[in-house]
Every structure is written in C-alpha cells, then in structure tokens.
PDB file of C-alpha atoms in Angstrom:
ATOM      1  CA  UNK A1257      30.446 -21.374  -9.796  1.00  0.00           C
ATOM      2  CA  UNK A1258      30.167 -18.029 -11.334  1.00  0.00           C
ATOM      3  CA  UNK A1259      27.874 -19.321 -14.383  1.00  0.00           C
ATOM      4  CA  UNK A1260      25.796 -21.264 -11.369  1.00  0.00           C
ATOM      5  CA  UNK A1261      25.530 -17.281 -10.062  1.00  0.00           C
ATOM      6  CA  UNK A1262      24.554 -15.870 -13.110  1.00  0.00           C
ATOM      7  CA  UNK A1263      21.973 -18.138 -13.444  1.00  0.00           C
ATOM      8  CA  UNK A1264      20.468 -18.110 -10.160  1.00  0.00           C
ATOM      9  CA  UNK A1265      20.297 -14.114 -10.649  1.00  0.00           C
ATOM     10  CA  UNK A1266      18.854 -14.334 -14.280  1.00  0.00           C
ATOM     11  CA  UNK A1267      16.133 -16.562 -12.440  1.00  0.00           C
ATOM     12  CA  UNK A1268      15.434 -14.372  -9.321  1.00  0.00           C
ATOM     13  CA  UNK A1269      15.007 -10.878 -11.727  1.00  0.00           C
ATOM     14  CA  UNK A1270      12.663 -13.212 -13.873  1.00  0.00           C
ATOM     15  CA  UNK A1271      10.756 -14.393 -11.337  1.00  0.00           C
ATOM     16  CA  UNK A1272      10.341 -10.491  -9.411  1.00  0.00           C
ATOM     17  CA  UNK A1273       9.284  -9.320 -13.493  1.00  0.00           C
ATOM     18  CA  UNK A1274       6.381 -12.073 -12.961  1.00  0.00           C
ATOM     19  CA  UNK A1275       5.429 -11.531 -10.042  1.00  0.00           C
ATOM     20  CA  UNK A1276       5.515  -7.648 -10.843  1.00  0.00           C
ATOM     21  CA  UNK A1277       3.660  -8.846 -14.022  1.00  0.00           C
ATOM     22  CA  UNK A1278       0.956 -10.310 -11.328  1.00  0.00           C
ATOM     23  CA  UNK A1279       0.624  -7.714  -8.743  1.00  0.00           C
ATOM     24  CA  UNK A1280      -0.628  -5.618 -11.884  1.00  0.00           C
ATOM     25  CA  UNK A1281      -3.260  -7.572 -12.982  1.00  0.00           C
ATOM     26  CA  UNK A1282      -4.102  -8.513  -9.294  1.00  0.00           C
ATOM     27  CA  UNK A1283      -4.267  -4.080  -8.997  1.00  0.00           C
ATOM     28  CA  UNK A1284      -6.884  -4.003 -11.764  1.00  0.00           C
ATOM     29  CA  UNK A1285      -8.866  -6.479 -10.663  1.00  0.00           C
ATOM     30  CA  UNK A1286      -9.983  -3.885  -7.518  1.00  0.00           C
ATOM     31  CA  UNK A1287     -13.620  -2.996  -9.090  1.00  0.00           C
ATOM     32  CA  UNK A1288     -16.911  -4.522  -7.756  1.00  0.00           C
ATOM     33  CA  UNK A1289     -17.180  -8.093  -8.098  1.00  0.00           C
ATOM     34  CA  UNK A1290     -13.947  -9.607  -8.891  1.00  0.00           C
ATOM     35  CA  UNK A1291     -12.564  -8.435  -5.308  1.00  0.00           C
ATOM     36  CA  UNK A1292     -12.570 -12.264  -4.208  1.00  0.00           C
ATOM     37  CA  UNK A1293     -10.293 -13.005  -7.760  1.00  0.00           C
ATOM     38  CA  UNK A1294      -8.043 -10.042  -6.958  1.00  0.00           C
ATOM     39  CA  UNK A1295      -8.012 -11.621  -3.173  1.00  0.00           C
ATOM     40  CA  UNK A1296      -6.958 -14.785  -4.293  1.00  0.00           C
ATOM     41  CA  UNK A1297      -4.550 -13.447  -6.166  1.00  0.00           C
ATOM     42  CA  UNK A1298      -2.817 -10.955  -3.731  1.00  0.00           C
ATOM     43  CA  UNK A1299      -2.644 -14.373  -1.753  1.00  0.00           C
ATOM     44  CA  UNK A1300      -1.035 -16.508  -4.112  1.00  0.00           C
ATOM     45  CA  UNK A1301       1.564 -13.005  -4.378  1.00  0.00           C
ATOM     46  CA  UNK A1302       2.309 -12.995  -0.643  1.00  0.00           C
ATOM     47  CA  UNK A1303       3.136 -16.941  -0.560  1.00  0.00           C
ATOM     48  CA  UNK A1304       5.372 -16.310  -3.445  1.00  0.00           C
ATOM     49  CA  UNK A1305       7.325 -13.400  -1.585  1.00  0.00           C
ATOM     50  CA  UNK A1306       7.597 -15.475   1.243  1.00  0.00           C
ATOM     51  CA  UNK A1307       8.488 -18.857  -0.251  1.00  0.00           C
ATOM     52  CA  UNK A1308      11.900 -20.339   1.006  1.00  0.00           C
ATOM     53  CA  UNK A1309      13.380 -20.003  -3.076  1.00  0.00           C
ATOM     54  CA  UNK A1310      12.529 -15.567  -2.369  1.00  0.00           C
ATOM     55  CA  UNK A1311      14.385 -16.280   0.832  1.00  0.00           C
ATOM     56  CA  UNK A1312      17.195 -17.666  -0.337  1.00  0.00           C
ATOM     57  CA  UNK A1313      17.774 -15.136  -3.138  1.00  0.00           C
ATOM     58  CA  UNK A1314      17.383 -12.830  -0.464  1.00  0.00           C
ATOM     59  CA  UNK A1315      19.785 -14.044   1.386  1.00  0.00           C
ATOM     60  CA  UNK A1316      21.993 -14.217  -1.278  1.00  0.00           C
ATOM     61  CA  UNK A1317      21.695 -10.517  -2.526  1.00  0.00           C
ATOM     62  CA  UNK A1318      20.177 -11.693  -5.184  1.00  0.00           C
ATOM     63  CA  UNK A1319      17.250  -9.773  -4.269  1.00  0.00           C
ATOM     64  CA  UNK A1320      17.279  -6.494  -2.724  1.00  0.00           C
ATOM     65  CA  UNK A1321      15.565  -6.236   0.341  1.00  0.00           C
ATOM     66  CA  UNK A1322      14.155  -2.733  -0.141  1.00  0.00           C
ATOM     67  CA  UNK A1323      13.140  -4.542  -3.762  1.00  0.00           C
ATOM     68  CA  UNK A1324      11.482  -7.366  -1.797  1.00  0.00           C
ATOM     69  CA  UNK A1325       9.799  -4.844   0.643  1.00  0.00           C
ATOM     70  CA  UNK A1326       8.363  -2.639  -1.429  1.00  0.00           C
ATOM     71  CA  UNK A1327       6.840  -5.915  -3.475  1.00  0.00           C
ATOM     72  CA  UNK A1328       5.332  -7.196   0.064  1.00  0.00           C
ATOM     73  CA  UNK A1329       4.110  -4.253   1.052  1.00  0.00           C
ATOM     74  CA  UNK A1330       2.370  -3.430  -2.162  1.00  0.00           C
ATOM     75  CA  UNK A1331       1.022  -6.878  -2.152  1.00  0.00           C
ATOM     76  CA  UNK A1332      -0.094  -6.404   1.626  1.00  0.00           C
ATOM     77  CA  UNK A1333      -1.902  -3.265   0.920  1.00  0.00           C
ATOM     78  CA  UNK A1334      -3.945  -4.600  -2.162  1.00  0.00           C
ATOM     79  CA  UNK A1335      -4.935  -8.101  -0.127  1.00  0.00           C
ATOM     80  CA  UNK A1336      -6.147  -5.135   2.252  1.00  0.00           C
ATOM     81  CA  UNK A1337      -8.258  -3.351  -0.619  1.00  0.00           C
ATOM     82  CA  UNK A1338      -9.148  -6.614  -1.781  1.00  0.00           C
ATOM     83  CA  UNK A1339     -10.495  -7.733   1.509  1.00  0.00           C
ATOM     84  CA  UNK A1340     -12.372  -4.669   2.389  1.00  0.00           C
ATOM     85  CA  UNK A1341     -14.153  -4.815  -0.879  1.00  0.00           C
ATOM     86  CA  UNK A1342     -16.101  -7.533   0.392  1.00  0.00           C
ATOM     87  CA  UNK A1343     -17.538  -5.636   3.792  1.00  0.00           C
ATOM     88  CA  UNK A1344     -19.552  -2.611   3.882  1.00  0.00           C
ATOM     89  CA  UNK A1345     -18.241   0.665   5.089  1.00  0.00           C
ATOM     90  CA  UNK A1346     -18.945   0.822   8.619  1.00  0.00           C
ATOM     91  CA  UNK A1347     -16.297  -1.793   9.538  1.00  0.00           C
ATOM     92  CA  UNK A1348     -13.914  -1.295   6.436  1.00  0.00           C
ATOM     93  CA  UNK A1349     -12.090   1.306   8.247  1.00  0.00           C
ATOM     94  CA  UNK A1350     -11.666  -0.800  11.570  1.00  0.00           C
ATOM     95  CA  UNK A1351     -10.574  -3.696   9.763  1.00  0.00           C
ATOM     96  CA  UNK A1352      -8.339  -1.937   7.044  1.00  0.00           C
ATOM     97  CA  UNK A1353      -6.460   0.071  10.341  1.00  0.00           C
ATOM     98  CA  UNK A1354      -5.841  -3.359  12.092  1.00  0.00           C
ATOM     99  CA  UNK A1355      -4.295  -4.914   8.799  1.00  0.00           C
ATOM    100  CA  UNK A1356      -2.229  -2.094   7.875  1.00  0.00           C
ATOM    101  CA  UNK A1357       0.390  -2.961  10.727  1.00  0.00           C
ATOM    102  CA  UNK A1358       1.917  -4.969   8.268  1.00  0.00           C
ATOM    103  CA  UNK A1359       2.444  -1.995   5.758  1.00  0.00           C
ATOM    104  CA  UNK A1360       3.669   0.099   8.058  1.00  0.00           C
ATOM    105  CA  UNK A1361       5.775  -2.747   9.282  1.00  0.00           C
ATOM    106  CA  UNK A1362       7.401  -3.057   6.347  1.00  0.00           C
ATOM    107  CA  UNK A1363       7.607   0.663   4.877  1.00  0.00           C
ATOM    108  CA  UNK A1364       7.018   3.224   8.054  1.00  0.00           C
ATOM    109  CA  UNK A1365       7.036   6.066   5.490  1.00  0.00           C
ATOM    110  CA  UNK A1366       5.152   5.175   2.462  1.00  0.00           C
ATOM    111  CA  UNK A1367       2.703   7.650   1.799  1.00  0.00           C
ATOM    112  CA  UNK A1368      -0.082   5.571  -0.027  1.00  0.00           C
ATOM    113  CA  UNK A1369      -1.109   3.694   3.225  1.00  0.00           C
ATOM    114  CA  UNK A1370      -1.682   6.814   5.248  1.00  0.00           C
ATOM    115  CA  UNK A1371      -3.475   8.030   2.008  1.00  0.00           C
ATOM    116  CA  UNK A1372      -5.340   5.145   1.575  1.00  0.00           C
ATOM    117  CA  UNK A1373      -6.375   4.920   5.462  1.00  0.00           C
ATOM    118  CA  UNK A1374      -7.459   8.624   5.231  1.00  0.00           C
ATOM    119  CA  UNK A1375      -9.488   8.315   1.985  1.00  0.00           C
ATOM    120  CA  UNK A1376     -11.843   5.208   3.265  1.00  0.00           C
ATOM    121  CA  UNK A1377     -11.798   6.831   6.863  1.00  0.00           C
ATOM    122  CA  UNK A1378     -13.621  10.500   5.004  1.00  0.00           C
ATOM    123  CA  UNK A1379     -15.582   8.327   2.712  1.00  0.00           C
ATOM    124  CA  UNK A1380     -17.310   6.934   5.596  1.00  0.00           C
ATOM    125  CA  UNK A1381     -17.544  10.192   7.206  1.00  0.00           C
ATOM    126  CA  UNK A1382     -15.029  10.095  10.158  1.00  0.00           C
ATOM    127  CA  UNK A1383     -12.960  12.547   9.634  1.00  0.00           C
ATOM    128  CA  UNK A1384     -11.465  12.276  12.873  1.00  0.00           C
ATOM    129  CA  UNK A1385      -9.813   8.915  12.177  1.00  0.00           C
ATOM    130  CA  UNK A1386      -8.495  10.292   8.890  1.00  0.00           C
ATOM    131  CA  UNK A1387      -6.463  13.677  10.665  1.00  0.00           C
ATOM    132  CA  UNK A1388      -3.431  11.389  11.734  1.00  0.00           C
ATOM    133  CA  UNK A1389      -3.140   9.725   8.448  1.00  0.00           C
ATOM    134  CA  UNK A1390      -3.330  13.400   6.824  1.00  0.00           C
ATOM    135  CA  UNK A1391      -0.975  14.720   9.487  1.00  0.00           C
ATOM    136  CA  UNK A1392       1.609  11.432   8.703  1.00  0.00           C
ATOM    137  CA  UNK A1393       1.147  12.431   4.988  1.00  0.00           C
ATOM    138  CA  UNK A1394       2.418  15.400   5.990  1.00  0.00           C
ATOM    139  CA  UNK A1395       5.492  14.445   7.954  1.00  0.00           C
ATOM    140  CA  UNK A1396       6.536  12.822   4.576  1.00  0.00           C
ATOM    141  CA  UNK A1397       5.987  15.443   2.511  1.00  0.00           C
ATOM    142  CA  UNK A1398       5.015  18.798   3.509  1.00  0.00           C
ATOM    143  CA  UNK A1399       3.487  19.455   0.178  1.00  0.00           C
ATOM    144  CA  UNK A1400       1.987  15.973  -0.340  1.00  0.00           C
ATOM    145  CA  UNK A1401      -0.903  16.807  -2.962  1.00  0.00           C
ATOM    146  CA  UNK A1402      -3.675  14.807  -1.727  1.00  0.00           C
ATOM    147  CA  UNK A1403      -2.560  15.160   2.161  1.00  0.00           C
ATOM    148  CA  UNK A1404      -3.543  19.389   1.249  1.00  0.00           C
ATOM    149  CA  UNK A1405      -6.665  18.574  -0.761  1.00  0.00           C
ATOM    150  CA  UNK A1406      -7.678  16.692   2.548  1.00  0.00           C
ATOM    151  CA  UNK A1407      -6.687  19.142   4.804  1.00  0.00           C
ATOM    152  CA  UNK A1408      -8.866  21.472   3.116  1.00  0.00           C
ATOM    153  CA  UNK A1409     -11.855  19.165   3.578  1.00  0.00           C
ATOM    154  CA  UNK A1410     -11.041  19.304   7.244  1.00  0.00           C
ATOM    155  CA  UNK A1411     -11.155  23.361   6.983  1.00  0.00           C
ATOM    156  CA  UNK A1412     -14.254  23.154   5.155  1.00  0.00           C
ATOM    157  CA  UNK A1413     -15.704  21.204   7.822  1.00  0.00           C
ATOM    158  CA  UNK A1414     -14.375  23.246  10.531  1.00  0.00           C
ATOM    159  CA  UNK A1415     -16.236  26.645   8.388  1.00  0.00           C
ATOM    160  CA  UNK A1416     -12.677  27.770   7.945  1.00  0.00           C
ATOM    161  CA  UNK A1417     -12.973  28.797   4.501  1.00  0.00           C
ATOM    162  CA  UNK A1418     -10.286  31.111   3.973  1.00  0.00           C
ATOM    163  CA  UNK A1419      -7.586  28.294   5.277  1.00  0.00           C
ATOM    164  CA  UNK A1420      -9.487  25.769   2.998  1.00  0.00           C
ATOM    165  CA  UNK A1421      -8.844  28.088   0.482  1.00  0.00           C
ATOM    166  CA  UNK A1422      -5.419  29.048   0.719  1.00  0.00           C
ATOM    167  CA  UNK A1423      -4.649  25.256   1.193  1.00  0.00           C
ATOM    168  CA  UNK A1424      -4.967  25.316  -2.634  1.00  0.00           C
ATOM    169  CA  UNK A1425      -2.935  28.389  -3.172  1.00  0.00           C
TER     170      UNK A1425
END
C-alpha cells in the first residue's frame, strides 16, 4: 500500500511540473496573434486542474490545495488575458472585471489581478475604474511598487504634483 502511495505522489508532482511546464509556454504565448493558441491552451490547463484524477489527488493530500489554487487561478487569469486579446479596448475592461470573479474567488488577496484590472482599466483611460484595484493593491501591501507608481498617475491627473511626486520618494 505504501509503494501504491509513493507512486500515486511521484505521479501527481509530475503531472503539476507539466502542467507548470504548460502554463509557461501558454504565458508567452500573450503577444498579438497567437492569443487564440494561448486561449486554447489556458483551456486545455483549466480541464486538467479540474479533471476527476486532480481531484482525487486532492483529496488525497497529494496535492496541496493552496498548490492547486494558485495553479487555477494563474490559469484563470491568463484564459482572461488571452480572451481579452481578441476584443478591442472599450469592452476589455467590462469583460475582464466580470471574469475576474473567479480569481478573486480563488485567491481574495493576490495582488496581480487588482494590478492587472487597474493597468487595462488606465490604458483605456478610466481611471476611475482602476482607483479600487489601486486602493486593494494597497490593502495588500502598503508599499506595493506598481499600486504607488499608479497612484501617482492619479495625482498627476488630479494636478497634484507635489503628492505625485513624493509618491516616488
């Protein structure tokens, strides 16, 4: 029985070094024109993740959950950049902000959502819909690095220079 358990754990670490394997090359396929091969392949990921033989070795410890979370919401996030590489950017935003749930489901706290939700929200020049993703940034970490450099486009905006500028200090 032990040998069977052994084996069964060999096979589950094996299998997350694929699929970690996958989720990279999925990541660099995120430039123009291979966002439907990066789609399909974020896809395939999240099947995988939830597939009864990731459930069972869940089940079994064989996994970690915060291991299994942080794969699926990873995976989530880059089906989401993925997807919104295909639309233009007046209904990325909308569409990435409805799909995020998930994410957030999954990992309330991780910082590269909010960050990503803020960044297409100011690239599309809304800055309103970015704040709360800067202020959750924020709540994380105080001192997040790219949560300040967006803060100080908000002061910028505003015409509060000095702030903007003592945002980098």
């Amino acid at each position: 029985m032990a040998r069977f358990f052994l084996g069964q754990k060999s096979k589950a670490k094996a299998a997350l070094e694929q699929l970690r394997d996958a989720m990279q090359t999925a990541h660099q396929l995120l430039v123009p024109g291979t966002f439907d091969t990066a789609l399909a392949q974020f896809d395939e990921i999240i099947q995988t993740l939830n597939s009864s033989a990731y459930k069972q070795w869940l089940e079994n410890s064989l996994i970690e959950d915060a291991v299994w979370r942080d794969h699926m919401a990873a995976a989530l996030l880059g089906r989401i950049r993925a997807l919104l590489g295909n639309y233009g950017r007046s209904i990325a935003f909308q569409k990435a902000e409805t799909m995020m749930f998930d994410v957030y489901a999954l990992k309330p706290e991780w910082t590269e959502a909010s960050d990503y939700l803020a960044g297409l929200a100011i690239s599309r020049g809304d800055l309103a819909s970015a704040k709360p993703y800067v202020e959750k940034l924020f709540v994380v970490n105080p001192r997040h690095p790219r949560g300040r450099f967006l803060q100080a486009v908000f002061d910028f905006q505003d015409g509060n220079y000095e702030e903007a500028n003592k945002t980098f200090s």
